[in-house]
Coordinates of C-alpha atoms in Angstrom, one line a residue:
Chain A
M1 CA 0.7 0.3 0.1
S2 CA 2.8 2.5 1.1
A3 CA 5.3 1.4 -2.2
K4 CA 2.2 2.3 -3.5
K5 CA 1.2 5.3 -2.8
T6 CA 4.7 6.8 -3.0
E7 CA 5.3 5.7 -6.4
H8 CA 1.1 7.3 -7.7
I9 CA 3.8 10.3 -5.2
K10 CA 6.7 10.4 -7.3
L11 CA 4.5 10.2 -10.7
A12 CA 2.0 12.7 -9.9
D13 CA 5.5 14.6 -9.3
Q14 CA 6.9 14.1 -13.3
S15 CA 3.6 14.9 -14.7
T16 CA 3.8 18.4 -13.0
D17 CA 7.1 18.7 -14.8
S18 CA 5.3 17.4 -18.3
S19 CA 2.3 18.6 -17.9
S20 CA 2.8 22.5 -17.7
Q21 CA 2.7 22.9 -21.3
N22 CA -0.3 22.1 -21.9
Q23 CA -3.3 25.1 -20.3
V24 CA -5.9 23.6 -18.5
S25 CA -8.7 25.2 -19.8
G26 CA -12.4 24.4 -18.3
K27 CA -12.6 20.9 -18.0
L28 CA -11.0 20.2 -21.8
I29 CA -7.0 20.4 -22.3
K30 CA -6.6 22.3 -25.4
K31 CA -4.8 20.1 -28.0
K32 CA -1.6 22.2 -29.7
L33 CA -1.1 21.6 -32.8
T34 CA 3.4 20.7 -33.8
P35 CA 4.5 22.7 -37.4
K36 CA 5.0 19.0 -38.1
E37 CA 1.2 18.5 -37.4
W38 CA -0.2 21.7 -39.3
A39 CA 2.1 20.3 -42.1
K40 CA 0.4 17.3 -42.8
F41 CA -3.2 19.2 -41.8
V42 CA -2.4 21.8 -44.7
F43 CA -1.7 18.5 -46.6
F44 CA -4.7 17.2 -45.5
L45 CA -6.6 19.9 -46.3
T46 CA -5.1 20.1 -50.3
I47 CA -5.6 16.4 -50.6
T48 CA -9.3 16.1 -49.6
I49 CA -10.2 19.4 -51.1
G50 CA -8.3 18.7 -54.3
T51 CA -9.6 15.5 -55.5
S52 CA -13.4 17.3 -54.0
L53 CA -12.5 19.3 -56.3
I54 CA -11.2 17.8 -59.5
F55 CA -14.4 15.1 -59.8
L56 CA -16.9 18.5 -58.6
L57 CA -15.5 20.4 -61.7
T58 CA -14.8 18.0 -64.6
P59 CA -18.2 17.5 -66.5
T60 CA -16.9 14.0 -67.6
L61 CA -16.3 12.4 -64.4
L62 CA -18.9 14.3 -62.4
P63 CA -21.6 12.1 -63.3
S64 CA -19.7 9.0 -63.4
T65 CA -18.8 9.7 -59.7
L66 CA -22.1 10.6 -58.8
I67 CA -23.5 7.0 -59.6
S68 CA -20.6 5.1 -58.3
A69 CA -20.9 6.9 -55.1
V70 CA -24.8 5.9 -55.2
L71 CA -24.2 2.7 -56.4
F72 CA -21.3 1.9 -53.4
F73 CA -23.7 3.1 -50.8
A74 CA -26.3 1.1 -52.4
F75 CA -23.6 -2.2 -52.9
S76 CA -21.9 -2.2 -50.1
P77 CA -24.8 -3.2 -47.5
L78 CA -25.1 -6.7 -49.8
I79 CA -21.0 -6.6 -50.8
D80 CA -21.4 -7.1 -46.6
W81 CA -24.1 -9.4 -46.0
F82 CA -21.5 -12.0 -48.7
E83 CA -18.5 -11.2 -46.7
R84 CA -20.5 -11.7 -43.1
K85 CA -21.5 -15.7 -45.4
G86 CA -17.8 -16.0 -45.8
I87 CA -16.5 -14.8 -49.3
S88 CA -14.4 -13.2 -49.8
R89 CA -15.1 -9.6 -50.9
L90 CA -12.7 -9.0 -53.8
N91 CA -14.7 -11.6 -55.0
A92 CA -18.6 -10.1 -53.4
I93 CA -17.6 -7.2 -55.7
V94 CA -17.2 -9.5 -58.7
G95 CA -20.1 -11.3 -58.3
V96 CA -22.3 -8.2 -57.6
L97 CA -20.9 -6.7 -60.5
I98 CA -21.3 -9.1 -63.4
I99 CA -25.0 -9.9 -62.0
C100 CA -25.5 -5.9 -62.1
I101 CA -24.0 -5.8 -65.4
L102 CA -26.1 -8.5 -66.9
S103 CA -28.9 -7.8 -65.4
I104 CA -29.3 -4.0 -66.8
A105 CA -28.6 -5.9 -70.0
T106 CA -31.2 -8.4 -69.5
T107 CA -33.8 -5.6 -68.4
V108 CA -32.4 -3.2 -72.0
K109 CA -32.6 -6.0 -74.0
F110 CA -36.4 -6.7 -72.6
T111 CA -37.9 -3.3 -72.1
S112 CA -36.6 -1.8 -75.4
P113 CA -39.3 -2.9 -77.8
L114 CA -41.4 -1.5 -75.4
I115 CA -39.8 1.7 -74.8
N116 CA -38.8 2.2 -78.1
Q117 CA -42.5 1.7 -78.9
E118 CA -43.4 4.0 -76.7
V119 CA -40.7 6.7 -77.9
D120 CA -41.8 5.9 -81.9
S121 CA -45.5 6.3 -80.8
F122 CA -45.1 10.0 -78.3
H123 CA -42.1 10.9 -81.5
K124 CA -45.3 10.4 -83.9
G125 CA -48.0 12.3 -81.9
Q126 CA -45.2 15.0 -81.3
S127 CA -46.8 17.0 -84.2
K128 CA -50.3 16.3 -83.5
Y129 CA -49.5 17.9 -79.7
I130 CA -48.3 20.1 -80.8
A131 CA -50.8 21.1 -82.5
Q132 CA -53.2 21.0 -80.2
I133 CA -51.1 23.0 -77.2
T134 CA -51.6 26.1 -80.5
E135 CA -54.5 25.6 -80.9
K136 CA -55.3 25.8 -77.5
L137 CA -53.4 28.4 -76.8
R138 CA -54.2 30.6 -79.7
K139 CA -58.0 30.3 -78.5
Q140 CA -57.2 31.5 -74.8
E141 CA -55.2 34.3 -76.6
E142 CA -58.1 35.8 -78.4
R143 CA -59.9 35.1 -75.7
S144 CA -58.9 37.1 -73.8
F145 CA -58.1 40.6 -76.2
G146 CA -61.3 41.2 -75.3
R147 CA -60.6 42.2 -71.7
V148 CA -56.4 43.3 -72.0
P149 CA -56.2 45.0 -75.5
V150 CA -52.9 45.3 -75.2
L151 CA -51.9 41.6 -75.9
K152 CA -53.4 41.7 -79.1
N153 CA -49.4 43.1 -80.8
A154 CA -47.2 40.5 -78.6
N155 CA -48.3 37.8 -80.3
L156 CA -47.9 35.9 -77.2
T157 CA -48.6 31.6 -79.0
D158 CA -46.4 32.8 -81.6
K159 CA -43.4 34.0 -79.5
A160 CA -44.5 30.4 -76.6
I161 CA -43.5 28.8 -80.1
E162 CA -40.9 29.9 -80.6
W163 CA -39.7 29.1 -77.4
F164 CA -40.8 25.6 -77.3
N165 CA -38.3 25.4 -80.8
K166 CA -35.5 26.6 -79.3
S167 CA -35.5 24.5 -76.6
G168 CA -36.6 21.0 -78.7
D169 CA -33.5 22.1 -80.7
K170 CA -31.6 23.1 -77.5
L171 CA -32.0 19.3 -75.6
L172 CA -31.6 17.9 -79.0
G173 CA -28.2 19.3 -79.0
I174 CA -27.8 17.8 -75.7
I175 CA -27.9 14.6 -77.3
P176 CA -24.9 13.5 -78.6
N177 CA -22.8 14.5 -75.0
F178 CA -26.0 12.5 -73.0
A179 CA -24.8 9.8 -75.7
S180 CA -20.9 10.6 -75.1
Q181 CA -21.4 10.6 -71.2
L182 CA -23.6 8.1 -71.2
F183 CA -20.5 5.7 -72.8
L184 CA -17.9 7.0 -70.8
A185 CA -20.2 5.9 -67.3
M186 CA -20.7 2.9 -68.9
F187 CA -16.9 2.1 -69.0
L188 CA -15.9 4.4 -65.6
V189 CA -19.3 3.5 -63.2
P190 CA -18.1 -0.3 -63.2
F191 CA -14.5 0.8 -61.9
I192 CA -15.5 3.7 -59.7
T193 CA -17.5 1.7 -58.0
F194 CA -14.7 -1.6 -57.5
V195 CA -12.7 0.4 -56.7
L196 CA -15.0 2.7 -53.5
L197 CA -16.0 -0.7 -52.9
K198 CA -12.8 -2.7 -52.6
D199 CA -10.2 0.0 -51.9
G200 CA -12.6 2.4 -49.7
N201 CA -11.7 1.8 -46.9
E202 CA -8.6 2.0 -47.4
I203 CA -8.3 4.8 -48.8
R204 CA -10.2 6.3 -46.2
R205 CA -7.8 5.2 -43.7
S206 CA -4.5 6.7 -45.7
L207 CA -6.5 9.8 -45.4
L208 CA -6.9 9.7 -42.0
K209 CA -3.5 9.0 -41.6
L210 CA -2.8 12.9 -42.8
V211 CA -5.4 15.0 -39.9
P212 CA -3.3 15.8 -36.7
N213 CA -3.7 14.2 -33.8
A214 CA -5.5 16.8 -32.1
Y215 CA -8.5 15.9 -34.4
F216 CA -8.5 12.3 -35.4
E217 CA -10.4 11.5 -33.3
T218 CA -13.5 14.3 -34.0
T219 CA -12.4 13.4 -38.2
Y220 CA -12.8 9.7 -38.2
S221 CA -15.5 10.2 -35.6
L222 CA -17.8 12.3 -38.2
S223 CA -16.3 10.5 -41.4
S224 CA -17.8 7.7 -40.0
R225 CA -21.7 8.6 -39.2
M226 CA -21.3 10.5 -42.8
L227 CA -20.8 7.6 -44.4
A228 CA -23.7 5.2 -42.4
D229 CA -26.1 7.9 -42.7
M230 CA -24.5 8.7 -46.3
G231 CA -25.6 4.7 -46.7
G232 CA -28.4 4.4 -45.7
Y233 CA -30.2 7.4 -47.4
V234 CA -28.8 6.5 -50.4
S235 CA -29.9 3.3 -50.2
A236 CA -33.6 3.7 -49.4
R237 CA -34.3 6.4 -51.6
L238 CA -33.2 3.6 -54.3
L239 CA -36.2 1.2 -52.5
Q240 CA -38.3 4.3 -52.2
T241 CA -37.7 5.1 -56.0
L242 CA -37.8 2.2 -57.3
L243 CA -41.6 1.8 -55.8
F244 CA -43.4 5.0 -56.4
A245 CA -42.1 3.9 -60.2
I246 CA -44.0 0.3 -60.0
L247 CA -46.4 1.9 -58.3
T248 CA -47.4 4.3 -61.0
T249 CA -46.5 2.2 -64.0
A250 CA -48.5 -0.2 -62.2
G251 CA -51.8 2.1 -61.7
F252 CA -51.2 3.4 -65.9
L253 CA -50.8 0.1 -67.1
Y254 CA -53.7 -0.5 -65.1
L255 CA -55.9 2.2 -67.2
D256 CA -54.4 1.3 -70.6
I257 CA -52.7 5.0 -70.7
P258 CA -50.2 5.3 -74.1
Y259 CA -46.6 5.4 -72.6
A260 CA -47.0 4.0 -68.7
V261 CA -43.5 2.7 -68.7
L262 CA -42.3 6.2 -69.8
L263 CA -44.2 8.0 -67.3
G264 CA -44.0 5.8 -64.5
I265 CA -40.5 5.3 -64.6
F266 CA -40.0 9.6 -64.7
A267 CA -42.3 9.8 -62.4
G268 CA -40.7 7.9 -59.7
L269 CA -37.3 9.3 -61.4
A270 CA -38.9 12.2 -60.0
S271 CA -39.8 11.9 -56.6
A272 CA -36.3 11.7 -55.7
I273 CA -36.5 15.3 -55.4
P274 CA -38.3 15.8 -51.7
Y275 CA -41.5 17.6 -51.7
L276 CA -41.2 18.9 -55.9
G277 CA -40.6 15.9 -57.3
P278 CA -44.4 14.9 -57.1
I279 CA -45.1 17.6 -58.5
I280 CA -42.7 17.2 -61.6
G281 CA -42.9 13.4 -62.1
A282 CA -47.1 14.3 -62.4
V283 CA -46.6 17.1 -65.2
P284 CA -46.1 14.9 -67.7
A285 CA -49.0 12.2 -67.7
L286 CA -51.5 15.0 -66.4
L287 CA -50.6 17.0 -69.9
L288 CA -51.0 13.6 -71.5
A289 CA -54.1 12.7 -70.4
V290 CA -55.8 17.1 -70.9
L291 CA -53.8 16.7 -74.7
D292 CA -54.7 13.0 -76.1
P293 CA -57.9 12.6 -76.9
V294 CA -57.8 9.0 -76.5
I295 CA -57.8 8.8 -72.7
A296 CA -58.9 13.0 -72.8
N297 CA -62.6 10.8 -70.7
Q298 CA -59.2 9.1 -68.0
L299 CA -58.0 12.9 -66.6
I300 CA -59.9 11.7 -63.3
W301 CA -58.6 7.9 -63.4
V302 CA -54.4 9.9 -64.3
S303 CA -55.3 11.8 -61.1
T304 CA -56.1 9.6 -59.0
I305 CA -53.3 7.2 -59.9
L306 CA -50.9 9.9 -59.0
L307 CA -52.7 10.4 -55.8
I308 CA -52.5 7.5 -54.5
V309 CA -49.2 6.7 -55.2
N310 CA -48.2 9.9 -53.5
V311 CA -50.4 9.6 -50.7
I312 CA -49.2 5.9 -50.5
D313 CA -45.5 7.1 -50.6
S314 CA -46.2 10.2 -48.1
F315 CA -47.0 8.5 -46.2
V316 CA -46.4 4.6 -45.5
V317 CA -43.3 4.6 -47.4
F318 CA -41.6 7.8 -47.2
P319 CA -41.8 7.9 -43.3
L320 CA -41.1 4.2 -42.9
I321 CA -38.1 4.2 -45.4
V322 CA -36.7 6.7 -45.9
G323 CA -38.3 9.3 -42.9
S324 CA -36.6 7.4 -39.7
I325 CA -32.8 7.0 -42.0
V326 CA -33.2 11.6 -42.5
N327 CA -34.5 13.6 -39.1
L328 CA -34.3 16.9 -41.1
H329 CA -37.1 19.7 -40.4
P330 CA -39.8 20.0 -43.9
V331 CA -38.3 23.8 -43.8
L332 CA -35.5 22.7 -44.3
V333 CA -35.9 20.0 -46.5
V334 CA -37.8 22.6 -49.5
V335 CA -35.3 25.2 -48.5
S336 CA -32.4 23.4 -49.7
V337 CA -34.4 21.6 -52.2
L338 CA -34.6 25.5 -53.4
L339 CA -30.9 26.3 -52.7
G340 CA -29.9 23.3 -54.4
S341 CA -32.2 23.9 -58.0
Q342 CA -31.0 27.7 -58.2
L343 CA -27.1 26.9 -57.1
F344 CA -26.9 23.7 -59.9
G345 CA -30.4 22.4 -61.3
V346 CA -31.9 19.1 -61.1
A347 CA -28.5 17.6 -59.5
G348 CA -28.6 19.9 -57.2
M349 CA -32.2 19.0 -56.2
I350 CA -31.4 15.5 -56.0
L351 CA -28.7 15.6 -53.7
A352 CA -29.8 18.4 -51.3
V353 CA -31.1 16.6 -48.7
P354 CA -27.5 14.4 -47.9
V355 CA -25.5 17.6 -48.2
T356 CA -27.9 18.8 -45.9
T357 CA -27.8 16.0 -43.9
I358 CA -23.3 16.1 -43.6
L359 CA -24.1 20.1 -43.4
K360 CA -26.4 18.4 -40.3
I361 CA -24.1 16.1 -38.9
L362 CA -21.1 18.7 -38.9
I363 CA -22.8 21.9 -37.4
S364 CA -24.0 19.6 -34.7
E365 CA -21.0 18.5 -34.0
I366 CA -19.2 22.4 -33.8
Y367 CA -23.0 22.9 -31.8
N368 CA -21.4 20.5 -29.2
K369 CA -18.2 20.8 -29.1
I370 CA -19.4 24.5 -28.3
Y371 CA -21.4 23.5 -25.5
G372 CA -19.9 20.6 -24.0
N373 CA -17.0 24.2 -23.6
I374 CA -19.8 26.2 -21.8
D375 CA -20.8 23.3 -20.2
S376 CA -17.8 22.5 -18.3
L377 CA -16.6 26.0 -17.4
Q378 CA -19.6 26.2 -15.5
Chain B
M1 CA -5.7 6.5 -1.4
K2 CA -8.3 8.2 -3.8
L3 CA -5.2 8.2 -6.1
K4 CA -5.5 4.8 -5.5
K5 CA -8.6 3.8 -6.5
L6 CA -8.6 6.0 -9.2
N7 CA -5.8 3.4 -10.3
Y8 CA -7.9 1.0 -10.6
L9 CA -9.4 1.7 -13.3
W10 CA -6.4 3.2 -15.4
A11 CA -3.7 0.2 -14.0
D12 CA -1.6 -1.2 -16.7
L13 CA -2.8 -5.4 -15.3
F14 CA -3.0 -6.9 -18.6
S15 CA 0.3 -6.4 -21.5
K16 CA 2.6 -8.5 -21.3
R17 CA 6.1 -6.3 -21.4
N18 CA 8.3 -6.4 -23.7
D19 CA 11.4 -4.5 -24.4
N20 CA 12.1 -4.6 -27.6
D21 CA 9.7 -2.2 -30.0
L22 CA 6.8 -4.5 -31.5
T23 CA 6.1 -4.4 -35.4
L24 CA 2.1 -3.3 -35.1
L25 CA 1.4 -8.3 -35.8
S26 CA 2.6 -8.8 -33.1
T27 CA 1.6 -6.4 -31.1
L28 CA -1.7 -6.6 -31.3
K29 CA -1.5 -10.8 -31.3
S30 CA 0.6 -10.1 -27.9
N31 CA -2.7 -7.7 -26.4
L32 CA -5.8 -9.2 -24.2
L33 CA -7.9 -8.0 -26.5
F34 CA -6.7 -9.8 -29.3
S35 CA -5.3 -12.6 -28.5
K36 CA -7.5 -15.5 -29.1
L37 CA -8.2 -14.3 -32.8
K38 CA -6.0 -16.4 -36.0
R39 CA -3.0 -15.1 -37.7
K40 CA -5.5 -14.4 -40.6
E41 CA -7.8 -12.6 -37.8
I42 CA -5.1 -10.9 -36.4
A43 CA -4.2 -9.8 -40.3
Y44 CA -7.8 -9.2 -41.4
V45 CA -8.4 -6.8 -38.4
S46 CA -4.8 -4.9 -38.5
K47 CA -6.1 -3.3 -41.8
Y48 CA -9.1 -1.3 -39.4
V49 CA -6.3 0.0 -36.5
H50 CA -4.7 3.1 -36.5
V51 CA -1.6 4.1 -36.2
R52 CA -1.2 7.0 -34.6
H53 CA 2.7 8.7 -34.3
Y54 CA 3.2 11.7 -31.1
E55 CA 5.7 12.8 -29.7
P56 CA 7.0 13.7 -26.3
N57 CA 4.2 15.3 -24.3
E58 CA 2.3 15.6 -26.5
L59 CA -1.6 15.0 -26.2
I60 CA -3.6 11.6 -26.7
F61 CA -6.8 12.4 -25.1
S62 CA -8.1 14.9 -22.2
Q63 CA -10.3 14.1 -19.9
N64 CA -14.3 14.8 -19.6
E65 CA -13.3 14.0 -23.8
K66 CA -15.3 12.1 -26.0
G67 CA -14.2 9.1 -25.8
L68 CA -13.7 7.5 -29.4
G69 CA -11.9 3.8 -28.3
L70 CA -8.6 2.2 -27.2
Y71 CA -5.0 2.9 -27.4
I72 CA -2.1 0.4 -27.4
I73 CA 1.1 1.2 -27.1
V74 CA 3.6 -0.1 -29.6
K75 CA 6.3 1.8 -28.4
G76 CA 7.1 4.0 -26.4
S77 CA 5.4 5.0 -22.9
V78 CA 1.9 7.3 -22.0
D79 CA 1.4 8.7 -18.9
V80 CA -1.8 8.9 -17.4
K81 CA -3.4 11.5 -15.4
M82 CA -6.9 13.4 -14.1
R83 CA -7.6 15.9 -12.4
P84 CA -8.9 14.7 -8.6
N85 CA -12.3 17.1 -9.1
D86 CA -13.2 20.3 -11.5
K87 CA -11.6 22.9 -9.0
T88 CA -8.0 22.1 -8.9
K89 CA -6.5 23.0 -12.6
E90 CA -3.8 20.6 -11.7
E91 CA -3.5 17.3 -13.2
V92 CA -2.0 14.6 -11.1
S93 CA -0.4 11.6 -12.7
I94 CA -2.0 8.5 -11.9
Q95 CA -0.7 5.7 -14.2
T96 CA 3.0 5.8 -16.2
L97 CA 2.0 2.6 -19.1
S98 CA 4.4 1.4 -21.9
S99 CA 5.7 -0.7 -24.7
G100 CA 2.3 -2.7 -25.0
G101 CA 0.2 -1.9 -22.4
F102 CA -3.4 -0.4 -23.4
F103 CA -5.9 2.5 -21.9
G104 CA -8.8 3.3 -23.3
E105 CA -11.2 0.5 -23.6
L106 CA -14.3 1.9 -22.7
A107 CA -15.4 4.0 -24.9
L108 CA -15.2 1.1 -27.4
V109 CA -18.8 0.3 -25.3
D110 CA -19.6 3.2 -24.0
E111 CA -22.3 5.1 -26.6
E112 CA -21.4 8.6 -24.8
S113 CA -18.8 7.6 -23.2
R114 CA -16.2 10.4 -21.5
R115 CA -12.4 10.1 -21.3
T116 CA -12.2 10.1 -17.2
A117 CA -8.3 11.2 -17.7
S118 CA -5.8 12.3 -20.6
A119 CA -3.6 10.9 -21.2
Y120 CA 0.0 12.2 -22.5
A121 CA 2.8 10.6 -24.0
I122 CA 6.2 11.3 -22.2
T123 CA 8.8 10.3 -25.3
N124 CA 8.5 9.3 -28.8
T125 CA 5.2 7.5 -29.2
V126 CA 4.2 4.7 -31.2
L127 CA 0.4 3.6 -31.0
I128 CA -2.3 1.9 -32.6
G129 CA -5.8 3.0 -32.5
F130 CA -8.6 1.1 -31.9
F131 CA -11.8 1.9 -32.1
K132 CA -15.7 1.6 -31.9
P133 CA -16.1 2.2 -35.6
D134 CA -13.6 0.1 -36.7
L135 CA -15.1 -2.4 -34.2
I136 CA -19.2 -1.9 -35.0
E137 CA -17.3 -2.7 -39.0
I138 CA -15.5 -6.3 -38.0
L139 CA -18.5 -7.4 -36.8
E140 CA -20.8 -6.2 -39.6
R141 CA -18.5 -7.9 -42.0
K142 CA -16.6 -10.6 -39.8
P143 CA -18.6 -10.8 -36.7
E144 CA -16.6 -14.2 -36.1
T145 CA -13.4 -12.0 -35.0
G146 CA -16.2 -9.0 -33.2
V147 CA -17.2 -11.2 -31.3
K148 CA -13.8 -12.4 -30.4
I149 CA -13.7 -9.6 -28.7
L150 CA -15.9 -8.2 -27.6
Y151 CA -15.7 -11.1 -25.3
Q152 CA -11.5 -10.7 -24.3
L153 CA -13.0 -6.7 -24.4
S154 CA -15.7 -8.0 -21.4
I155 CA -13.3 -9.9 -19.1
V156 CA -10.6 -6.8 -19.2
L157 CA -13.7 -4.5 -18.3
G158 CA -14.7 -7.4 -15.8
K159 CA -11.2 -6.9 -14.4
R160 CA -11.2 -3.5 -14.5
L161 CA -14.7 -4.0 -12.1
S162 CA -13.4 -6.4 -10.0
E163 CA -10.2 -4.8 -9.1
T164 CA -11.9 -1.3 -8.1
T165 CA -14.7 -2.8 -6.2
E166 CA -11.5 -4.3 -4.5
A167 CA -10.5 -0.9 -4.2
Y168 CA -14.1 0.7 -3.1
T169 CA -14.4 -2.3 -0.4
E170 CA -11.1 -1.6 0.8
L171 CA -11.5 1.9 0.8
Q172 CA -15.4 2.3 2.7
H173 CA -13.2 -0.7 5.4
N174 CA -11.0 2.1 6.1
V175 CA -13.4 5.0 6.2
N176 CA -15.7 2.8 8.7
E177 CA -12.7 2.3 10.6
L178 CA -11.7 5.6 11.5
V179 CA -15.0 5.8 11.9
H180 CA -15.5 3.8 14.5
F181 CA -11.8 4.9 15.4
N182 CA -13.3 9.1 16.2
E183 CA -16.2 7.2 18.0
L184 CA -13.9 5.7 20.5
K185 CA -11.7 8.3 20.7
R186 CA -14.5 11.1 21.3
I187 CA -15.9 8.1 24.1
A188 CA -12.8 7.6 25.9

């Protein structure tokens, strides 16, 4: 007992000398960065920000990187499951990617005739729809002359048609670029997804080696939380989008609506945009129901299908699958989506929630740090 | 006496001391937490740990800070210090750990764990960090390896608890004796 006590006192004396260089602030002791640690920190920031900027600012890399990131989050739980069953990670990744590529190829092979048929049919009906829209617009314009005579010289219908034509030309101009992007993505996406699934962990650990000791635990904890939240969110969103597309397509096929598959896929993809997505996704189907004389009497049924799918999505699918993972205030979601659309268009709208989730984790960590210190000072 | 009680939370009860510098794999293998793992499993775990280098007197973590996991000393030595109470700003050393020793394991299982002491590198020190996200990832990918680590961790925590309980009982006994002695003295 006395020997141990002597040892403690001795250690205590030594510790006073060694601790003198660290200032005590409240309950927590501030960690100081040595010049070497500062250099590591600057290097870490340069590498992280530099790599992110390369991927974000290179238009040819951005779509493939984003799709690969989504696939990485979607496949990670599956690869982990295979690893748990005793299959090596490499074999599991190769197997899953091959199955995925074969599934896409098979789906394209079997659904392309149907989609092609719908696209061809839409292409043929395009001039008919434009003529109908022009006619309806002209009638509306002529009716408004009596109330607003100034509109007589405005030629609103001609201007609207001109805008439609220009937009169509622009869209046609994008197609070659889109085709080349698609071609590039066919090679890049499997490659980047493979690298992320196989070596993502090592890449993260190599980057973390550059984080100074003082910030290491916080950075590691934050990055782990962000990855876990993103993984959950992406998987949940993919499932929700898929269910939305399946339900809408099934409903439209049941009503025998033309282009049911195209409209269903579009509505599903659009539903990935929080709050505004269902409205955007409903527009083509509703427009078609208004313009197409074949299904003109089915406008009420198209609206009902869209309403039912949205109710199922909003009250069952979203709260059960997505809502439990991302706990953001609805106002915050709407503001972030609008801000995202202003800054980065459609991609910004889709990425708004994950980015806001990351920011929320960062802000809550900083908040906890500040309040932790304040608490400790009391 | 108070220092002795606290000491059991941080005492180096498990290290197999080795004067030679240990490599990453042998350090892991010689550590109680990973001692039941096969060579292949040790190699697997080594991909999840973090090797960190500290300079003399560098703070590893501070008391009351949120902890993420444990550290194993590969090379060098670590001073574990604490402030006995909130009013005192001065830290008191309660334990010195050397290569093979480990500390901070409570943070691996405690959800809101705060460090109960501060740790400083005494000399140039190399540590292996093994944190909660690493343990969770191993449990998700290789549950049988994760369970072995968890079992060993429960042994470590059980041992710490048993030593603390023993020290607390001894302290309680001494306090009772002192109270009894004072009462006798007052009566006399």
